[in-house]
mmCIF file of C-alpha atoms in Angstrom:
data_model
loop_
_atom_site.group_PDB
_atom_site.id
_atom_site.type_symbol
_atom_site.label_atom_id
_atom_site.label_comp_id
_atom_site.label_asym_id
_atom_site.label_seq_id
_atom_site.Cartn_x
_atom_site.Cartn_y
_atom_site.Cartn_z
ATOM 1 C CA UNK A 727 -20.647 52.898 60.539
ATOM 2 C CA UNK A 728 -21.953 50.393 63.036
ATOM 3 C CA UNK A 729 -20.961 46.720 62.754
ATOM 4 C CA UNK A 730 -22.746 43.967 64.688
ATOM 5 C CA UNK A 731 -21.331 40.452 65.036
ATOM 6 C CA UNK A 732 -23.503 37.583 66.243
ATOM 7 C CA UNK A 733 -22.549 34.140 67.518
ATOM 8 C CA UNK A 734 -23.197 31.301 67.148
ATOM 9 C CA UNK A 735 -24.721 30.980 63.695
ATOM 10 C CA UNK A 736 -26.475 27.758 64.708
ATOM 11 C CA UNK A 737 -27.400 26.441 68.129
ATOM 12 C CA UNK A 738 -29.106 23.228 69.182
ATOM 13 C CA UNK A 739 -30.253 22.677 72.752
ATOM 14 C CA UNK A 740 -32.304 20.052 74.517
ATOM 15 C CA UNK A 741 -35.813 21.072 75.441
ATOM 16 C CA UNK A 742 -35.786 22.523 78.924
ATOM 17 C CA UNK A 743 -32.174 23.666 78.760
ATOM 18 C CA UNK A 744 -31.038 27.272 78.367
ATOM 19 C CA UNK A 745 -29.846 28.979 75.186
ATOM 20 C CA UNK A 746 -27.523 31.965 74.976
ATOM 21 C CA UNK A 747 -26.828 34.065 71.887
ATOM 22 C CA UNK A 748 -24.153 36.751 71.945
ATOM 23 C CA UNK A 749 -23.617 39.927 69.944
ATOM 24 C CA UNK A 750 -20.931 42.577 69.867
ATOM 25 C CA UNK A 751 -21.188 46.050 68.389
ATOM 26 C CA UNK A 752 -18.604 48.554 67.286
ATOM 27 C CA UNK A 753 -20.167 51.995 67.752
ATOM 28 C CA UNK A 754 -20.019 53.094 71.388
ATOM 29 C CA UNK A 755 -22.735 55.675 70.632
ATOM 30 C CA UNK A 756 -25.327 52.955 69.924
ATOM 31 C CA UNK A 757 -27.998 53.120 72.590
ATOM 32 C CA UNK A 758 -30.810 50.738 71.644
ATOM 33 C CA UNK A 759 -30.474 46.980 71.235
ATOM 34 C CA UNK A 760 -33.494 44.950 70.098
ATOM 35 C CA UNK A 761 -33.745 41.207 69.554
ATOM 36 C CA UNK A 762 -35.941 39.793 66.825
ATOM 37 C CA UNK A 763 -37.308 36.282 66.344
ATOM 38 C CA UNK A 764 -38.096 35.088 62.844
ATOM 39 C CA UNK A 765 -40.247 32.013 62.427
ATOM 40 C CA UNK A 766 -40.572 30.141 59.148
ATOM 41 C CA UNK A 767 -42.519 32.123 56.571
ATOM 42 C CA UNK A 768 -42.840 35.184 58.781
ATOM 43 C CA UNK A 769 -41.032 38.432 59.207
ATOM 44 C CA UNK A 770 -38.818 39.261 62.204
ATOM 45 C CA UNK A 771 -40.770 40.013 65.366
ATOM 46 C CA UNK A 772 -39.428 42.022 68.290
ATOM 47 C CA UNK A 773 -39.211 39.848 71.404
ATOM 48 C CA UNK A 774 -37.217 42.016 73.795
ATOM 49 C CA UNK A 775 -35.115 45.148 73.710
ATOM 50 C CA UNK A 776 -32.774 47.047 75.996
ATOM 51 C CA UNK A 777 -31.558 50.611 76.105
ATOM 52 C CA UNK A 778 -28.072 51.691 77.055
ATOM 53 C CA UNK A 779 -29.044 53.027 80.480
ATOM 54 C CA UNK A 780 -30.042 49.533 81.622
ATOM 55 C CA UNK A 781 -27.798 46.512 82.232
ATOM 56 C CA UNK A 782 -30.394 43.752 82.185
ATOM 57 C CA UNK A 783 -34.015 43.251 81.253
ATOM 58 C CA UNK A 784 -36.176 40.185 81.721
ATOM 59 C CA UNK A 785 -39.518 39.093 80.316
ATOM 60 C CA UNK A 786 -40.650 35.684 81.550
ATOM 61 C CA UNK A 787 -38.240 33.123 80.064
ATOM 62 C CA UNK A 788 -36.317 35.687 78.011
ATOM 63 C CA UNK A 789 -33.645 38.046 79.283
ATOM 64 C CA UNK A 790 -31.148 40.389 77.689
ATOM 65 C CA UNK A 791 -27.937 41.656 79.254
ATOM 66 C CA UNK A 792 -25.862 44.597 78.086
ATOM 67 C CA UNK A 793 -22.213 45.359 78.840
ATOM 68 C CA UNK A 794 -21.536 48.853 77.480
ATOM 69 C CA UNK A 795 -17.868 48.807 78.410
ATOM 70 C CA UNK A 796 -17.209 45.646 76.439
ATOM 71 C CA UNK A 797 -19.791 46.574 73.807
ATOM 72 C CA UNK A 798 -21.615 43.292 73.876
ATOM 73 C CA UNK A 799 -25.121 42.116 74.646
ATOM 74 C CA UNK A 800 -26.656 38.686 74.994
ATOM 75 C CA UNK A 801 -30.018 36.970 74.740
ATOM 76 C CA UNK A 802 -30.819 34.299 77.307
ATOM 77 C CA UNK A 803 -33.720 31.891 76.901
ATOM 78 C CA UNK A 804 -34.413 29.612 79.845
ATOM 79 C CA UNK A 805 -36.536 26.447 79.989
ATOM 80 C CA UNK A 806 -36.550 26.236 76.207
ATOM 81 C CA UNK A 807 -39.593 24.872 74.421
ATOM 82 C CA UNK A 808 -40.085 23.560 70.862
ATOM 83 C CA UNK A 809 -41.790 26.823 69.862
ATOM 84 C CA UNK A 810 -38.562 28.677 70.625
ATOM 85 C CA UNK A 811 -37.058 27.145 67.473
ATOM 86 C CA UNK A 812 -36.506 30.019 65.043
ATOM 87 C CA UNK A 813 -33.861 32.388 63.698
ATOM 88 C CA UNK A 814 -32.900 35.109 66.146
ATOM 89 C CA UNK A 815 -31.377 38.449 65.151
ATOM 90 C CA UNK A 816 -29.735 41.026 67.344
ATOM 91 C CA UNK A 817 -29.516 44.651 66.243
ATOM 92 C CA UNK A 818 -28.077 47.963 67.354
ATOM 93 C CA UNK A 819 -29.249 51.505 66.767
ATOM 94 C CA UNK A 820 -27.727 54.903 67.457
ATOM 95 C CA UNK A 821 -30.162 57.708 68.075
ATOM 96 C CA UNK A 822 -32.691 57.770 65.258
ATOM 97 C CA UNK A 823 -30.406 56.254 62.677
ATOM 98 C CA UNK A 824 -30.832 52.928 60.950
ATOM 99 C CA UNK A 825 -30.914 49.523 62.638
ATOM 100 C CA UNK A 826 -27.802 47.409 62.062
ATOM 101 C CA UNK A 827 -28.465 43.682 62.353
ATOM 102 C CA UNK A 828 -26.334 40.681 63.176
ATOM 103 C CA UNK A 829 -26.180 37.714 60.815
ATOM 104 C CA UNK A 830 -28.716 35.642 62.759
ATOM 105 C CA UNK A 831 -28.674 32.496 64.878
ATOM 106 C CA UNK A 832 -30.716 29.454 63.926
ATOM 107 C CA UNK A 833 -31.895 27.963 67.209
ATOM 108 C CA UNK A 834 -33.193 24.400 67.219
ATOM 109 C CA UNK A 835 -34.835 22.933 70.295
ATOM 110 C CA UNK A 836 -34.468 19.166 70.447
ATOM 111 C CA UNK A 837 -37.504 17.472 72.044
ATOM 112 C CA UNK B 1016 -55.365 45.474 63.522
ATOM 113 C CA UNK B 1017 -53.734 44.356 60.282
ATOM 114 C CA UNK B 1018 -49.968 44.048 60.296
ATOM 115 C CA UNK B 1019 -47.490 45.014 57.620
ATOM 116 C CA UNK B 1020 -48.293 43.250 54.362
ATOM 117 C CA UNK B 1021 -46.036 42.650 51.383
ATOM 118 C CA UNK B 1022 -46.751 41.531 47.867
ATOM 119 C CA UNK B 1023 -45.792 39.268 46.233
ATOM 120 C CA UNK B 1024 -44.549 36.679 48.699
ATOM 121 C CA UNK B 1025 -42.282 35.166 46.052
ATOM 122 C CA UNK B 1026 -40.989 36.379 42.708
ATOM 123 C CA UNK B 1027 -38.803 34.543 40.238
ATOM 124 C CA UNK B 1028 -37.498 36.589 37.323
ATOM 125 C CA UNK B 1029 -34.705 36.444 34.804
ATOM 126 C CA UNK B 1030 -31.698 38.676 34.823
ATOM 127 C CA UNK B 1031 -32.465 41.940 33.067
ATOM 128 C CA UNK B 1032 -36.164 41.928 33.884
ATOM 129 C CA UNK B 1033 -37.981 44.386 36.124
ATOM 130 C CA UNK B 1034 -39.712 43.583 39.394
ATOM 131 C CA UNK B 1035 -41.809 45.773 41.664
ATOM 132 C CA UNK B 1036 -42.334 44.898 45.303
ATOM 133 C CA UNK B 1037 -45.112 46.431 47.327
ATOM 134 C CA UNK B 1038 -45.433 47.138 51.033
ATOM 135 C CA UNK B 1039 -48.502 48.239 52.943
ATOM 136 C CA UNK B 1040 -47.533 49.495 56.391
ATOM 137 C CA UNK B 1041 -49.682 49.466 59.491
ATOM 138 C CA UNK B 1042 -52.283 52.204 59.189
ATOM 139 C CA UNK B 1043 -51.117 55.443 60.757
ATOM 140 C CA UNK B 1044 -47.414 54.548 60.764
ATOM 141 C CA UNK B 1045 -45.484 57.440 59.258
ATOM 142 C CA UNK B 1046 -42.165 55.577 59.190
ATOM 143 C CA UNK B 1047 -41.559 52.894 56.592
ATOM 144 C CA UNK B 1048 -38.329 50.982 56.110
ATOM 145 C CA UNK B 1049 -37.017 48.592 53.480
ATOM 146 C CA UNK B 1050 -34.449 45.918 54.329
ATOM 147 C CA UNK B 1051 -32.875 43.029 52.433
ATOM 148 C CA UNK B 1052 -31.399 39.758 53.599
ATOM 149 C CA UNK B 1053 -29.138 37.888 51.242
ATOM 150 C CA UNK B 1054 -28.988 34.185 52.113
ATOM 151 C CA UNK B 1055 -27.145 33.533 55.367
ATOM 152 C CA UNK B 1056 -26.149 37.135 55.903
ATOM 153 C CA UNK B 1057 -27.413 39.985 58.002
ATOM 154 C CA UNK B 1058 -30.592 41.939 57.391
ATOM 155 C CA UNK B 1059 -29.343 45.111 55.717
ATOM 156 C CA UNK B 1060 -31.031 48.477 55.759
ATOM 157 C CA UNK B 1061 -31.989 49.903 52.372
ATOM 158 C CA UNK B 1062 -33.951 53.057 53.076
ATOM 159 C CA UNK B 1063 -36.325 54.898 55.385
ATOM 160 C CA UNK B 1064 -39.388 56.987 54.553
ATOM 161 C CA UNK B 1065 -41.063 59.457 56.845
ATOM 162 C CA UNK B 1066 -44.454 59.876 55.286
ATOM 163 C CA UNK B 1067 -43.706 60.387 51.595
ATOM 164 C CA UNK B 1068 -40.191 61.737 52.070
ATOM 165 C CA UNK B 1069 -36.986 59.710 51.911
ATOM 166 C CA UNK B 1070 -35.300 60.240 55.280
ATOM 167 C CA UNK B 1071 -32.303 58.012 54.619
ATOM 168 C CA UNK B 1072 -31.513 56.083 51.468
ATOM 169 C CA UNK B 1073 -27.889 55.349 52.266
ATOM 170 C CA UNK B 1074 -28.415 51.589 52.040
ATOM 171 C CA UNK B 1075 -29.709 51.492 48.462
ATOM 172 C CA UNK B 1076 -27.192 49.383 46.518
ATOM 173 C CA UNK B 1077 -27.223 51.350 43.257
ATOM 174 C CA UNK B 1078 -29.431 53.271 40.880
ATOM 175 C CA UNK B 1079 -31.151 50.123 39.654
ATOM 176 C CA UNK B 1080 -33.257 50.333 42.812
ATOM 177 C CA UNK B 1081 -36.061 52.888 43.061
ATOM 178 C CA UNK B 1082 -38.347 53.262 46.049
ATOM 179 C CA UNK B 1083 -41.452 55.377 46.197
ATOM 180 C CA UNK B 1084 -44.106 56.140 48.741
ATOM 181 C CA UNK B 1085 -46.694 58.265 47.028
ATOM 182 C CA UNK B 1086 -49.164 59.869 49.408
ATOM 183 C CA UNK B 1087 -47.302 58.524 52.409
ATOM 184 C CA UNK B 1088 -49.225 55.247 52.476
ATOM 185 C CA UNK B 1089 -47.986 52.131 50.690
ATOM 186 C CA UNK B 1090 -44.519 51.907 49.205
ATOM 187 C CA UNK B 1091 -43.044 50.214 46.158
ATOM 188 C CA UNK B 1092 -39.506 49.076 45.525
ATOM 189 C CA UNK B 1093 -38.606 48.598 41.879
ATOM 190 C CA UNK B 1094 -35.528 46.793 40.655
ATOM 191 C CA UNK B 1095 -34.691 47.548 37.020
ATOM 192 C CA UNK B 1096 -32.878 45.756 35.486
ATOM 193 C CA UNK B 1097 -32.494 42.924 37.976
ATOM 194 C CA UNK B 1098 -29.124 41.238 38.453
ATOM 195 C CA UNK B 1099 -28.264 37.873 39.999
ATOM 196 C CA UNK B 1100 -26.916 39.501 43.175
ATOM 197 C CA UNK B 1101 -30.291 41.127 43.823
ATOM 198 C CA UNK B 1102 -31.684 37.772 44.941
ATOM 199 C CA UNK B 1103 -32.712 37.692 48.580
ATOM 200 C CA UNK B 1104 -35.598 38.380 50.913
ATOM 201 C CA UNK B 1105 -36.845 41.954 50.958
ATOM 202 C CA UNK B 1106 -38.498 43.037 54.179
ATOM 203 C CA UNK B 1107 -40.599 46.066 54.822
ATOM 204 C CA UNK B 1108 -41.158 47.451 58.318
ATOM 205 C CA UNK B 1109 -43.161 50.330 59.735
ATOM 206 C CA UNK B 1110 -43.222 52.226 62.980
ATOM 207 C CA UNK B 1111 -45.277 55.060 64.430
ATOM 208 C CA UNK B 1112 -42.178 57.034 65.438
ATOM 209 C CA UNK B 1113 -38.509 57.021 64.543
ATOM 210 C CA UNK B 1114 -37.209 55.662 67.834
ATOM 211 C CA UNK B 1115 -39.905 53.065 68.387
ATOM 212 C CA UNK B 1116 -40.448 49.378 67.660
ATOM 213 C CA UNK B 1117 -40.398 48.473 64.002
ATOM 214 C CA UNK B 1118 -43.034 45.979 62.848
ATOM 215 C CA UNK B 1119 -41.897 43.755 60.007
ATOM 216 C CA UNK B 1120 -43.833 42.272 57.129
ATOM 217 C CA UNK B 1121 -43.400 38.637 56.041
ATOM 218 C CA UNK B 1122 -40.997 39.572 53.274
ATOM 219 C CA UNK B 1123 -40.791 39.020 49.525
ATOM 220 C CA UNK B 1124 -38.387 36.326 48.381
ATOM 221 C CA UNK B 1125 -36.840 37.480 45.103
ATOM 222 C CA UNK B 1126 -34.953 35.031 42.940
ATOM 223 C CA UNK B 1127 -33.110 36.322 39.882
ATOM 224 C CA UNK B 1128 -32.076 33.580 37.435
#
């Protein structure tokens, strides 16, 4: 089955700097890659996603890039703000099968 | 519009006891999923309902776990008898279609002592 690895497990950046979280996947047939943000006491919330026919997608300060050949995708957050502090999860999905998640990255923005 | 709700938010039980978790999906969402996150690890898929039918239960750890979705509305996940390794946060998610965004509930934190 699919296996998703996520790095780093923790990340601290100064407010205003950029943060990058990377994931790799094992199943070349996976074709949908969402990113979830989990704030304290809440469930994961989808913040951006990308499908395998696209190499990059951007939504304001958040962007995701996908390299199908290398089987990795990354989340980029620019101009970080204190409210970006949370746990971020990447995931991969093949067709209509189950989502496979990474282990999460705890992002801390230092004011 | 109300989001996915889960009850209880926390549950502390002793090994060998029974616990039932409940999930109310977003109204009109036919797809309902259960996931579990053990501390520090990935969120792992448990099972997927389409309406009242189990579409995929390949992630259920063992036969101590029983999920139901009577009438295709809310779902329950029963653990009987609970073991120490069942501790974790149980998330429920729902979606209108199979290949669409999944909306997660806040989770139930289960602690088995």
